[in-house]
Amino acid sequence: MSLTEIPGGAGAALRLRAGQAVRLINTHGSQVVDTWCLSAADTTEYLSVEHTRRMLFRLFPGEGDTLFSNRRTALLLIEQDSSGCLHDMLFACCDHWLYEFYGCAPGHANCRDNFIGALVRCGIAATQVPNPINFWMNVPVLPGPRIALHAPVSKPGDWLVLRALKDVVVIFSACPMDVTPVNGEDRTPKPVAYEIID
Amino acid sequence: MSLTEIPGGAGAALRLRAGQAVRLINTHGSQVVDTWCLSAADTTEYLSVEHTRRMLFRLFPGEGDTLFSNRRTALLLIEQDSSGCLHDMLFACCDHWLYEFYGCAPGHANCRDNFIGALVRCGIAATQVPNPINFWMNVPVLPGPRIALHAPVSKPGDWLVLRALKDVVVIFSACPMDVTPVNGEDRTPKPVAYEIID
């Protein structure tokens, strides 16, 4: 299948049958991708970072890790991860309240609206906004334990393969954050791309 | 106001007007209390640990910390904390799927059902089950960063004062977990108590 580009700051949703996978490519290397996964059979079942942490007993997931739902069902497998870097599971996605907090003008693009909008285009009404996995987002744990928000250390072309373990809907948002360095020191969201692979 | 006891393994919900507070007492010292807070005006606004971490830039909250909602509104203040110990915000509450995973018989009490049931008794239908704050739950961060599940280090009579910053509904569950040492090495849930203070 050919590559589909997601513009910097935008979102997309796709369906995977159990056994299919999606390859997600960080074209420019510095773009965080907020990622959600819902069970296609019942979209109130979602990838839950708080359940996944409880199963992994680790703060961050990596290659070979299974990601679990709020019903403790295996939904996705991180089959390959070229970056080997941290992938944040601690921070909520950005939303219009965050940009208001930062004093931005109304209407700033945000991952929460991207999630809801991408689902609507799939015919699915979002009933809640779970804590996403923020791929390539660099949130190191410091003494305290405090957490910090650093620019990504991923490289251009880094990629992940996410394998569906059930029929699922996957939602990506190329995070629109341009206030903090979460998407690189130039604070400029950039496109990413994906392809569905069997 | 007099003390209200919550039996070990059970849940309770209470309403606080803005400015009121609740004192929560860990009578036996070893009991984890899963705690949620909803805005009374719109119960789809909830205390969000993933938004609170983003505002505090710390993994665990303590005395003096404000706890934020999924709309980045200040909902609760941890006004006093006699224990000074960790309060987990990383793990989902226990649910019937977890006890099935452990091979327990069907019908095991669990914090998720306690949350839903306590809300129903207040006339509120739960639309989702947020990641709670698990007061006194001892989840240390180890190199990796891995996380572990240890017995509490709180002492009999330790207490917290939680001050409402908006009109809220607070839900407590004296966690029924009896498989892991989360509620002490004797794996026996015990009662806690609370009182509303002005």
mmCIF file of C-alpha atoms in Angstrom:
data_model
loop_
_atom_site.group_PDB
_atom_site.id
_atom_site.type_symbol
_atom_site.label_atom_id
_atom_site.label_comp_id
_atom_site.label_asym_id
_atom_site.label_seq_id
_atom_site.Cartn_x
_atom_site.Cartn_y
_atom_site.Cartn_z
ATOM 1 C CA MET A 1 0.000 0.000 0.000
ATOM 2 C CA SER A 2 1.176 3.510 -0.673
ATOM 3 C CA LEU A 3 2.081 6.022 1.982
ATOM 4 C CA THR A 4 -0.556 8.380 3.332
ATOM 5 C CA GLU A 5 0.718 11.694 4.644
ATOM 6 C CA ILE A 6 -0.710 13.386 7.730
ATOM 7 C CA PRO A 7 0.005 17.126 7.582
ATOM 8 C CA GLY A 8 1.796 18.607 10.581
ATOM 9 C CA GLY A 9 -0.817 19.468 13.196
ATOM 10 C CA ALA A 10 -3.533 17.255 11.679
ATOM 11 C CA GLY A 11 -5.107 13.910 12.558
ATOM 12 C CA ALA A 12 -6.220 10.722 10.811
ATOM 13 C CA ALA A 13 -8.014 7.507 11.706
ATOM 14 C CA LEU A 14 -7.682 4.115 10.077
ATOM 15 C CA ARG A 15 -9.120 0.660 10.598
ATOM 16 C CA LEU A 16 -6.994 -2.471 11.024
ATOM 17 C CA ARG A 17 -8.272 -6.027 11.033
ATOM 18 C CA ALA A 18 -6.704 -8.354 13.579
ATOM 19 C CA GLY A 19 -3.321 -9.374 12.153
ATOM 20 C CA GLN A 20 -2.850 -6.285 10.013
ATOM 21 C CA ALA A 21 -0.285 -3.656 10.939
ATOM 22 C CA VAL A 22 0.437 -0.003 10.312
ATOM 23 C CA ARG A 23 3.890 1.448 9.795
ATOM 24 C CA LEU A 24 4.144 4.994 11.121
ATOM 25 C CA ILE A 25 7.008 7.111 9.825
ATOM 26 C CA ASN A 26 8.454 10.166 11.548
ATOM 27 C CA THR A 27 9.465 11.747 8.262
ATOM 28 C CA HIS A 28 11.334 14.699 9.754
ATOM 29 C CA GLY A 29 12.248 12.962 13.009
ATOM 30 C CA SER A 30 11.019 15.630 15.390
ATOM 31 C CA GLN A 31 7.261 15.117 15.233
ATOM 32 C CA VAL A 32 5.344 13.648 18.167
ATOM 33 C CA VAL A 33 2.343 11.548 17.165
ATOM 34 C CA ASP A 34 -0.413 11.213 19.753
ATOM 35 C CA THR A 35 -1.926 7.783 19.190
ATOM 36 C CA TRP A 36 -5.149 6.160 20.342
ATOM 37 C CA CYS A 37 -6.602 2.736 19.598
ATOM 38 C CA LEU A 38 -10.205 1.619 20.029
ATOM 39 C CA SER A 39 -11.727 -1.820 19.653
ATOM 40 C CA ALA A 40 -13.757 -1.747 16.432
ATOM 41 C CA ALA A 41 -16.397 -4.046 17.952
ATOM 42 C CA ASP A 42 -17.090 -1.667 20.845
ATOM 43 C CA THR A 43 -15.392 1.717 20.729
ATOM 44 C CA THR A 44 -15.857 2.250 24.479
ATOM 45 C CA GLU A 45 -12.975 -0.245 24.801
ATOM 46 C CA TYR A 46 -9.789 1.765 24.313
ATOM 47 C CA LEU A 47 -6.041 1.457 24.637
ATOM 48 C CA SER A 48 -5.476 2.431 28.257
ATOM 49 C CA VAL A 49 -2.038 3.620 29.307
ATOM 50 C CA GLU A 50 -2.942 3.124 32.985
ATOM 51 C CA HIS A 51 -3.822 -0.522 32.357
ATOM 52 C CA THR A 52 -0.806 -1.009 30.078
ATOM 53 C CA ARG A 53 1.582 0.315 32.765
ATOM 54 C CA ARG A 54 0.038 -2.136 35.242
ATOM 55 C CA MET A 55 0.723 -5.039 32.878
ATOM 56 C CA LEU A 56 4.236 -3.912 31.808
ATOM 57 C CA PHE A 57 5.382 -2.511 35.192
ATOM 58 C CA ARG A 58 7.245 0.146 33.177
ATOM 59 C CA LEU A 59 6.547 3.828 32.578
ATOM 60 C CA PHE A 60 7.295 3.728 28.855
ATOM 61 C CA PRO A 61 6.609 1.105 26.193
ATOM 62 C CA GLY A 62 9.038 -0.145 23.575
ATOM 63 C CA GLU A 63 9.603 -2.715 20.861
ATOM 64 C CA GLY A 64 7.981 -6.043 21.669
ATOM 65 C CA ASP A 65 5.487 -4.618 24.152
ATOM 66 C CA THR A 66 1.800 -5.408 24.080
ATOM 67 C CA LEU A 67 -0.582 -2.522 24.701
ATOM 68 C CA PHE A 68 -3.711 -3.293 26.696
ATOM 69 C CA SER A 69 -7.244 -1.951 26.795
ATOM 70 C CA ASN A 70 -9.342 -0.698 29.694
ATOM 71 C CA ARG A 71 -10.703 -4.282 29.809
ATOM 72 C CA ARG A 72 -7.155 -5.671 30.061
ATOM 73 C CA THR A 73 -7.354 -7.098 26.547
ATOM 74 C CA ALA A 74 -4.319 -7.086 24.239
ATOM 75 C CA LEU A 75 -5.112 -4.559 21.486
ATOM 76 C CA LEU A 76 -1.825 -3.649 19.798
ATOM 77 C CA LEU A 77 1.747 -4.889 19.622
ATOM 78 C CA ILE A 78 4.711 -2.546 19.103
ATOM 79 C CA GLU A 79 6.296 -4.988 16.692
ATOM 80 C CA GLN A 80 9.192 -2.787 15.584
ATOM 81 C CA ASP A 81 10.625 0.523 16.760
ATOM 82 C CA SER A 82 13.596 1.917 14.863
ATOM 83 C CA SER A 83 14.170 4.729 17.380
ATOM 84 C CA GLY A 84 14.486 2.870 20.686
ATOM 85 C CA CYS A 85 13.626 6.155 22.409
ATOM 86 C CA LEU A 86 11.051 7.015 25.047
ATOM 87 C CA HIS A 87 7.396 7.170 24.063
ATOM 88 C CA ASP A 88 5.436 9.208 26.573
ATOM 89 C CA MET A 89 2.383 7.679 28.272
ATOM 90 C CA LEU A 90 2.172 10.232 31.120
ATOM 91 C CA PHE A 91 0.765 13.413 29.588
ATOM 92 C CA ALA A 92 -2.728 14.171 28.351
ATOM 93 C CA CYS A 93 -3.008 15.264 24.734
ATOM 94 C CA CYS A 94 -3.041 18.980 24.072
ATOM 95 C CA ASP A 95 -6.481 20.562 23.971
ATOM 96 C CA HIS A 96 -8.009 23.998 23.532
ATOM 97 C CA TRP A 97 -7.840 24.571 27.294
ATOM 98 C CA LEU A 98 -4.051 24.157 27.174
ATOM 99 C CA TYR A 99 -3.688 26.712 24.386
ATOM 100 C CA GLU A 100 -5.970 29.082 26.328
ATOM 101 C CA PHE A 101 -3.671 28.519 29.331
ATOM 102 C CA TYR A 102 -0.745 29.560 27.109
ATOM 103 C CA GLY A 103 -2.613 32.661 25.884
ATOM 104 C CA CYS A 104 -2.961 31.499 22.265
ATOM 105 C CA ALA A 105 -5.745 32.857 20.079
ATOM 106 C CA PRO A 106 -8.978 30.795 19.995
ATOM 107 C CA GLY A 107 -9.107 28.064 17.364
ATOM 108 C CA HIS A 108 -5.557 26.734 17.773
ATOM 109 C CA ALA A 109 -5.381 23.195 16.357
ATOM 110 C CA ASN A 110 -5.054 20.570 19.104
ATOM 111 C CA CYS A 111 -4.787 16.802 19.447
ATOM 112 C CA ARG A 112 -8.084 16.450 21.321
ATOM 113 C CA ASP A 113 -10.035 18.012 18.454
ATOM 114 C CA ASN A 114 -7.981 15.977 15.958
ATOM 115 C CA PHE A 115 -8.977 12.779 17.795
ATOM 116 C CA ILE A 116 -12.667 13.676 17.892
ATOM 117 C CA GLY A 117 -12.674 14.918 14.283
ATOM 118 C CA ALA A 118 -10.880 11.898 12.843
ATOM 119 C CA LEU A 119 -13.341 9.586 14.595
ATOM 120 C CA VAL A 120 -16.333 11.563 13.322
ATOM 121 C CA ARG A 121 -15.031 11.112 9.780
ATOM 122 C CA CYS A 122 -15.077 7.336 10.502
ATOM 123 C CA GLY A 123 -18.685 7.543 11.677
ATOM 124 C CA ILE A 124 -17.738 7.148 15.347
ATOM 125 C CA ALA A 125 -18.830 9.563 18.086
ATOM 126 C CA ALA A 126 -16.100 9.887 20.706
ATOM 127 C CA THR A 127 -17.512 9.316 24.182
ATOM 128 C CA GLN A 128 -14.257 10.128 25.986
ATOM 129 C CA VAL A 129 -10.685 11.156 25.262
ATOM 130 C CA PRO A 130 -8.285 8.613 26.774
ATOM 131 C CA ASN A 131 -4.685 9.450 27.663
ATOM 132 C CA PRO A 132 -2.880 8.687 24.358
ATOM 133 C CA ILE A 133 0.488 7.115 23.768
ATOM 134 C CA ASN A 134 2.618 9.985 22.511
ATOM 135 C CA PHE A 135 5.063 8.312 20.163
ATOM 136 C CA TRP A 136 8.560 9.821 20.155
ATOM 137 C CA MET A 137 7.560 12.334 22.865
ATOM 138 C CA ASN A 138 10.525 12.827 25.161
ATOM 139 C CA VAL A 139 9.386 13.043 28.781
ATOM 140 C CA PRO A 140 12.367 11.991 30.904
ATOM 141 C CA VAL A 141 11.916 11.060 34.558
ATOM 142 C CA LEU A 142 14.206 13.101 36.823
ATOM 143 C CA PRO A 143 14.902 12.834 40.554
ATOM 144 C CA GLY A 144 11.842 13.660 42.615
ATOM 145 C CA PRO A 145 10.441 11.963 40.606
ATOM 146 C CA ARG A 146 9.853 15.006 38.466
ATOM 147 C CA ILE A 147 9.099 14.823 34.750
ATOM 148 C CA ALA A 148 10.236 17.186 32.028
ATOM 149 C CA LEU A 149 9.289 18.007 28.486
ATOM 150 C CA HIS A 150 12.239 17.844 26.111
ATOM 151 C CA ALA A 151 12.629 17.996 22.323
ATOM 152 C CA PRO A 152 12.505 14.577 20.627
ATOM 153 C CA VAL A 153 15.696 12.585 20.111
ATOM 154 C CA SER A 154 14.225 10.535 17.250
ATOM 155 C CA LYS A 155 15.814 10.867 13.803
ATOM 156 C CA PRO A 156 14.327 11.618 10.359
ATOM 157 C CA GLY A 157 12.772 8.467 8.942
ATOM 158 C CA ASP A 158 12.373 6.687 12.284
ATOM 159 C CA TRP A 159 9.417 4.344 12.155
ATOM 160 C CA LEU A 160 7.225 2.044 14.174
ATOM 161 C CA VAL A 161 5.205 -1.023 13.220
ATOM 162 C CA LEU A 162 2.022 -1.436 15.247
ATOM 163 C CA ARG A 163 0.320 -4.821 14.832
ATOM 164 C CA ALA A 164 -3.422 -5.135 15.572
ATOM 165 C CA LEU A 165 -4.276 -8.003 17.923
ATOM 166 C CA LYS A 166 -8.014 -7.358 17.513
ATOM 167 C CA ASP A 167 -10.048 -5.454 14.918
ATOM 168 C CA VAL A 168 -9.277 -1.866 15.870
ATOM 169 C CA VAL A 169 -9.506 1.784 14.910
ATOM 170 C CA VAL A 170 -6.187 3.623 15.257
ATOM 171 C CA ILE A 171 -6.127 7.407 15.522
ATOM 172 C CA PHE A 172 -2.980 9.463 14.920
ATOM 173 C CA SER A 173 -2.480 13.161 15.567
ATOM 174 C CA ALA A 174 0.690 14.894 14.373
ATOM 175 C CA CYS A 175 0.707 17.090 17.464
ATOM 176 C CA PRO A 176 0.110 20.806 16.658
ATOM 177 C CA MET A 177 2.069 22.024 19.698
ATOM 178 C CA ASP A 178 4.116 25.099 18.701
ATOM 179 C CA VAL A 179 4.570 26.713 22.128
ATOM 180 C CA THR A 180 6.826 24.164 23.860
ATOM 181 C CA PRO A 181 9.728 22.242 22.201
ATOM 182 C CA VAL A 182 7.763 18.968 22.249
ATOM 183 C CA ASN A 183 7.979 18.829 18.416
ATOM 184 C CA GLY A 184 11.538 20.101 18.220
ATOM 185 C CA GLU A 185 13.363 23.290 19.084
ATOM 186 C CA ASP A 186 11.984 25.041 15.982
ATOM 187 C CA ARG A 187 8.474 24.595 17.463
ATOM 188 C CA THR A 188 7.050 23.764 14.040
ATOM 189 C CA PRO A 189 4.744 20.756 13.539
ATOM 190 C CA LYS A 190 5.710 18.665 10.510
ATOM 191 C CA PRO A 191 4.037 15.946 8.434
ATOM 192 C CA VAL A 192 4.320 12.252 9.191
ATOM 193 C CA ALA A 193 3.190 9.303 7.072
ATOM 194 C CA TYR A 194 1.759 5.829 7.461
ATOM 195 C CA GLU A 195 1.050 2.727 5.448
ATOM 196 C CA ILE A 196 -1.062 -0.301 6.251
ATOM 197 C CA ILE A 197 0.850 -3.551 5.866
ATOM 198 C CA ASP A 198 -0.419 -7.118 6.043
ATOM 199 C CA MET B 1 -19.491 16.473 61.597
ATOM 200 C CA SER B 2 -19.096 12.913 62.796
ATOM 201 C CA LEU B 3 -16.935 10.299 61.121
ATOM 202 C CA THR B 4 -18.400 8.055 58.445
ATOM 203 C CA GLU B 5 -16.758 4.659 58.071
ATOM 204 C CA ILE B 6 -16.195 2.995 54.707
ATOM 205 C CA PRO B 7 -15.869 -0.771 55.180
ATOM 206 C CA GLY B 8 -12.734 -2.372 53.769
ATOM 207 C CA GLY B 9 -13.361 -3.154 50.112
ATOM 208 C CA ALA B 10 -16.338 -0.794 49.785
ATOM 209 C CA GLY B 11 -16.938 2.611 48.196
ATOM 210 C CA ALA B 12 -18.704 5.870 49.028
ATOM 211 C CA ALA B 13 -19.491 9.153 47.291
ATOM 212 C CA LEU B 14 -20.007 12.556 48.870
ATOM 213 C CA ARG B 15 -20.698 16.068 47.660
ATOM 214 C CA LEU B 16 -18.585 19.079 48.618
ATOM 215 C CA ARG B 17 -19.436 22.683 47.924
ATOM 216 C CA ALA B 18 -16.564 24.915 46.809
ATOM 217 C CA GLY B 19 -14.601 25.776 49.941
ATOM 218 C CA GLN B 20 -15.637 22.702 51.917
ATOM 219 C CA ALA B 21 -13.142 19.938 52.627
ATOM 220 C CA VAL B 22 -13.100 16.270 53.496
ATOM 221 C CA ARG B 23 -10.678 14.665 55.920
ATOM 222 C CA LEU B 24 -9.876 11.081 54.927
ATOM 223 C CA ILE B 25 -8.418 8.855 57.629
ATOM 224 C CA ASN B 26 -6.385 5.716 57.032
ATOM 225 C CA THR B 27 -7.571 4.128 60.269
ATOM 226 C CA HIS B 28 -5.318 1.074 60.106
ATOM 227 C CA GLY B 29 -2.595 2.727 58.023
ATOM 228 C CA SER B 30 -2.326 0.083 55.327
ATOM 229 C CA GLN B 31 -5.428 0.767 53.272
ATOM 230 C CA VAL B 32 -5.189 2.275 49.787
ATOM 231 C CA VAL B 33 -8.107 4.543 48.870
ATOM 232 C CA ASP B 34 -8.801 4.964 45.167
ATOM 233 C CA THR B 35 -10.193 8.476 44.792
ATOM 234 C CA TRP B 36 -12.036 10.224 42.005
ATOM 235 C CA CYS B 37 -13.489 13.725 41.808
ATOM 236 C CA LEU B 38 -16.106 15.006 39.361
ATOM 237 C CA SER B 39 -17.397 18.528 38.834
ATOM 238 C CA ALA B 40 -20.920 18.601 40.258
ATOM 239 C CA ALA B 41 -22.068 20.995 37.525
ATOM 240 C CA ASP B 42 -21.046 18.603 34.731
ATOM 241 C CA THR B 43 -19.906 15.149 35.763
ATOM 242 C CA THR B 44 -18.098 14.590 32.447
ATOM 243 C CA GLU B 45 -15.463 16.929 33.910
ATOM 244 C CA TYR B 46 -13.277 14.778 36.141
ATOM 245 C CA LEU B 47 -10.021 14.905 38.076
ATOM 246 C CA SER B 48 -7.496 13.850 35.448
ATOM 247 C CA VAL B 49 -4.160 12.478 36.603
ATOM 248 C CA GLU B 50 -2.709 12.969 33.099
ATOM 249 C CA HIS B 51 -3.625 16.665 33.152
ATOM 250 C CA THR B 52 -2.496 17.032 36.780
ATOM 251 C CA ARG B 53 0.950 15.556 35.974
ATOM 252 C CA ARG B 54 1.254 18.047 33.108
ATOM 253 C CA MET B 55 0.574 20.943 35.467
ATOM 254 C CA LEU B 56 2.729 19.675 38.372
ATOM 255 C CA PHE B 57 5.561 18.169 36.291
ATOM 256 C CA ARG B 58 5.787 15.452 38.960
ATOM 257 C CA LEU B 59 4.693 11.815 38.978
ATOM 258 C CA PHE B 60 3.119 11.932 42.431
ATOM 259 C CA PRO B 61 1.129 14.638 44.220
ATOM 260 C CA GLY B 62 1.612 15.812 47.789
ATOM 261 C CA GLU B 63 0.604 18.386 50.359
ATOM 262 C CA GLY B 64 -0.068 21.772 48.806
ATOM 263 C CA ASP B 65 -0.692 20.425 45.313
ATOM 264 C CA THR B 66 -3.688 21.402 43.228
ATOM 265 C CA LEU B 67 -5.387 18.611 41.283
ATOM 266 C CA PHE B 68 -6.721 19.510 37.849
ATOM 267 C CA SER B 69 -9.578 18.338 35.669
ATOM 268 C CA ASN B 70 -9.644 17.132 32.074
ATOM 269 C CA ARG B 71 -10.498 20.775 31.242
ATOM 270 C CA ARG B 72 -7.427 21.993 33.142
ATOM 271 C CA THR B 73 -9.571 23.485 35.888
ATOM 272 C CA ALA B 74 -8.460 23.370 39.541
ATOM 273 C CA LEU B 75 -10.839 20.922 41.265
ATOM 274 C CA LEU B 76 -9.215 19.874 44.542
ATOM 275 C CA LEU B 77 -6.368 20.945 46.801
ATOM 276 C CA ILE B 78 -4.377 18.476 48.928
ATOM 277 C CA GLU B 79 -4.390 20.876 51.837
ATOM 278 C CA GLN B 80 -2.801 18.556 54.404
ATOM 279 C CA ASP B 81 -1.113 15.161 54.239
ATOM 280 C CA SER B 82 0.127 13.659 57.502
ATOM 281 C CA SER B 83 1.911 10.781 55.741
ATOM 282 C CA GLY B 84 4.193 12.566 53.280
ATOM 283 C CA CYS B 85 4.346 9.305 51.343
ATOM 284 C CA LEU B 86 3.770 8.541 47.672
ATOM 285 C CA HIS B 87 0.224 8.569 46.325
ATOM 286 C CA ASP B 88 0.018 6.602 43.092
ATOM 287 C CA MET B 89 -1.377 8.235 39.958
ATOM 288 C CA LEU B 90 -0.005 5.665 37.488
ATOM 289 C CA PHE B 91 -2.191 2.561 37.862
ATOM 290 C CA ALA B 92 -5.774 1.995 36.804
ATOM 291 C CA CYS B 93 -8.168 0.975 39.541
ATOM 292 C CA CYS B 94 -8.774 -2.731 40.015
ATOM 293 C CA ASP B 95 -11.689 -4.142 38.060
ATOM 294 C CA HIS B 96 -13.344 -7.487 37.468
ATOM 295 C CA TRP B 97 -11.035 -8.130 34.517
ATOM 296 C CA LEU B 98 -8.022 -7.898 36.844
ATOM 297 C CA TYR B 99 -9.476 -10.430 39.276
ATOM 298 C CA GLU B 100 -10.291 -12.721 36.333
ATOM 299 C CA PHE B 101 -6.649 -12.315 35.252
ATOM 300 C CA TYR B 102 -5.623 -13.450 38.757
ATOM 301 C CA GLY B 103 -8.009 -16.432 38.597
ATOM 302 C CA CYS B 104 -10.356 -15.198 41.339
ATOM 303 C CA ALA B 105 -13.952 -16.387 41.456
ATOM 304 C CA PRO B 106 -16.511 -14.180 39.663
ATOM 305 C CA GLY B 107 -18.046 -11.416 41.769
ATOM 306 C CA HIS B 108 -14.866 -10.243 43.512
ATOM 307 C CA ALA B 109 -15.379 -6.705 44.825
ATOM 308 C CA ASN B 110 -13.381 -4.150 42.836
ATOM 309 C CA CYS B 111 -12.788 -0.393 42.774
ATOM 310 C CA ARG B 112 -14.347 0.082 39.335
ATOM 311 C CA ASP B 113 -17.679 -1.349 40.491
ATOM 312 C CA ASN B 114 -17.376 0.639 43.737
ATOM 313 C CA PHE B 115 -16.959 3.856 41.713
ATOM 314 C CA ILE B 116 -19.926 3.119 39.467
ATOM 315 C CA GLY B 117 -22.104 1.931 42.363
ATOM 316 C CA ALA B 118 -21.334 4.891 44.637
ATOM 317 C CA LEU B 119 -22.203 7.297 41.807
ATOM 318 C CA VAL B 120 -25.453 5.483 41.050
ATOM 319 C CA ARG B 121 -26.458 5.929 44.692
ATOM 320 C CA CYS B 122 -25.910 9.688 44.130
ATOM 321 C CA GLY B 123 -28.142 9.621 41.063
ATOM 322 C CA ILE B 124 -25.200 9.917 38.657
ATOM 323 C CA ALA B 125 -24.588 7.521 35.766
ATOM 324 C CA ALA B 126 -20.855 7.022 35.230
ATOM 325 C CA THR B 127 -19.950 7.611 31.596
ATOM 326 C CA GLN B 128 -16.306 6.620 32.023
ATOM 327 C CA VAL B 129 -13.883 5.433 34.698
ATOM 328 C CA PRO B 130 -10.938 7.828 34.920
ATOM 329 C CA ASN B 131 -7.534 6.816 36.278
ATOM 330 C CA PRO B 132 -7.984 7.541 40.028
ATOM 331 C CA ILE B 133 -5.527 8.954 42.514
ATOM 332 C CA ASN B 134 -4.676 6.018 44.724
ATOM 333 C CA PHE B 135 -3.990 7.601 48.093
ATOM 334 C CA TRP B 136 -1.244 5.928 50.117
ATOM 335 C CA MET B 137 -0.588 3.424 47.303
ATOM 336 C CA ASN B 138 3.127 2.755 47.181
ATOM 337 C CA VAL B 139 4.325 2.545 43.575
ATOM 338 C CA PRO B 140 8.025 3.427 43.611
ATOM 339 C CA VAL B 141 9.849 4.323 40.399
ATOM 340 C CA LEU B 142 12.924 2.136 39.882
ATOM 341 C CA PRO B 143 15.692 2.309 37.265
ATOM 342 C CA GLY B 144 14.391 1.585 33.776
ATOM 343 C CA PRO B 145 12.165 3.392 34.616
ATOM 344 C CA ARG B 146 10.273 0.416 35.983
ATOM 345 C CA ILE B 147 7.507 0.699 38.544
ATOM 346 C CA ALA B 148 6.717 -1.671 41.379
ATOM 347 C CA LEU B 149 3.836 -2.404 43.685
ATOM 348 C CA HIS B 150 4.841 -2.350 47.345
ATOM 349 C CA ALA B 151 2.928 -2.457 50.616
ATOM 350 C CA PRO B 152 1.997 0.987 51.981
ATOM 351 C CA VAL B 153 4.370 2.822 54.295
ATOM 352 C CA SER B 154 1.610 4.988 55.788
ATOM 353 C CA LYS B 155 0.851 4.643 59.498
ATOM 354 C CA PRO B 156 -2.395 3.994 61.415
ATOM 355 C CA GLY B 157 -4.334 7.242 61.696
ATOM 356 C CA ASP B 158 -2.615 8.982 58.785
ATOM 357 C CA TRP B 159 -4.979 11.462 57.196
ATOM 358 C CA LEU B 160 -5.450 13.845 54.303
ATOM 359 C CA VAL B 161 -7.492 17.012 53.950
ATOM 360 C CA LEU B 162 -8.863 17.549 50.445
ATOM 361 C CA ARG B 163 -10.324 21.022 49.842
ATOM 362 C CA ALA B 164 -12.904 21.496 47.066
ATOM 363 C CA LEU B 165 -12.077 24.369 44.702
ATOM 364 C CA LYS B 166 -15.377 23.909 42.842
ATOM 365 C CA ASP B 167 -18.624 22.150 43.719
ATOM 366 C CA VAL B 168 -17.611 18.508 43.342
ATOM 367 C CA VAL B 169 -18.530 14.890 43.926
ATOM 368 C CA VAL B 170 -15.728 12.892 45.561
ATOM 369 C CA ILE B 171 -15.718 9.099 45.323
ATOM 370 C CA PHE B 172 -13.625 6.909 47.619
ATOM 371 C CA SER B 173 -13.022 3.183 47.327
ATOM 372 C CA ALA B 174 -11.234 1.331 50.124
ATOM 373 C CA CYS B 175 -9.514 -0.921 47.591
ATOM 374 C CA PRO B 176 -10.655 -4.578 47.843
ATOM 375 C CA MET B 177 -7.350 -5.949 46.521
ATOM 376 C CA ASP B 178 -6.424 -9.106 48.469
ATOM 377 C CA VAL B 179 -4.124 -10.788 45.940
ATOM 378 C CA THR B 180 -1.162 -8.377 45.891
ATOM 379 C CA PRO B 181 0.312 -6.564 48.961
ATOM 380 C CA VAL B 182 -1.103 -3.192 47.836
ATOM 381 C CA ASN B 183 -3.158 -3.014 51.052
ATOM 382 C CA GLY B 184 -0.453 -4.460 53.296
ATOM 383 C CA GLU B 185 1.373 -7.725 53.594
ATOM 384 C CA ASP B 186 -1.648 -9.362 55.269
ATOM 385 C CA ARG B 187 -3.601 -8.777 52.027
ATOM 386 C CA THR B 188 -6.706 -7.817 53.982
ATOM 387 C CA PRO B 189 -8.722 -4.709 53.075
ATOM 388 C CA LYS B 190 -9.621 -2.635 56.131
ATOM 389 C CA PRO B 191 -12.056 0.195 56.865
ATOM 390 C CA VAL B 192 -11.210 3.859 56.492
ATOM 391 C CA ALA B 193 -13.211 6.896 57.594
ATOM 392 C CA TYR B 194 -13.982 10.431 56.501
ATOM 393 C CA GLU B 195 -15.586 13.582 57.779
ATOM 394 C CA ILE B 196 -16.694 16.702 55.917
ATOM 395 C CA ILE B 197 -15.206 19.858 57.410
ATOM 396 C CA ASP B 198 -15.978 23.468 56.584
#
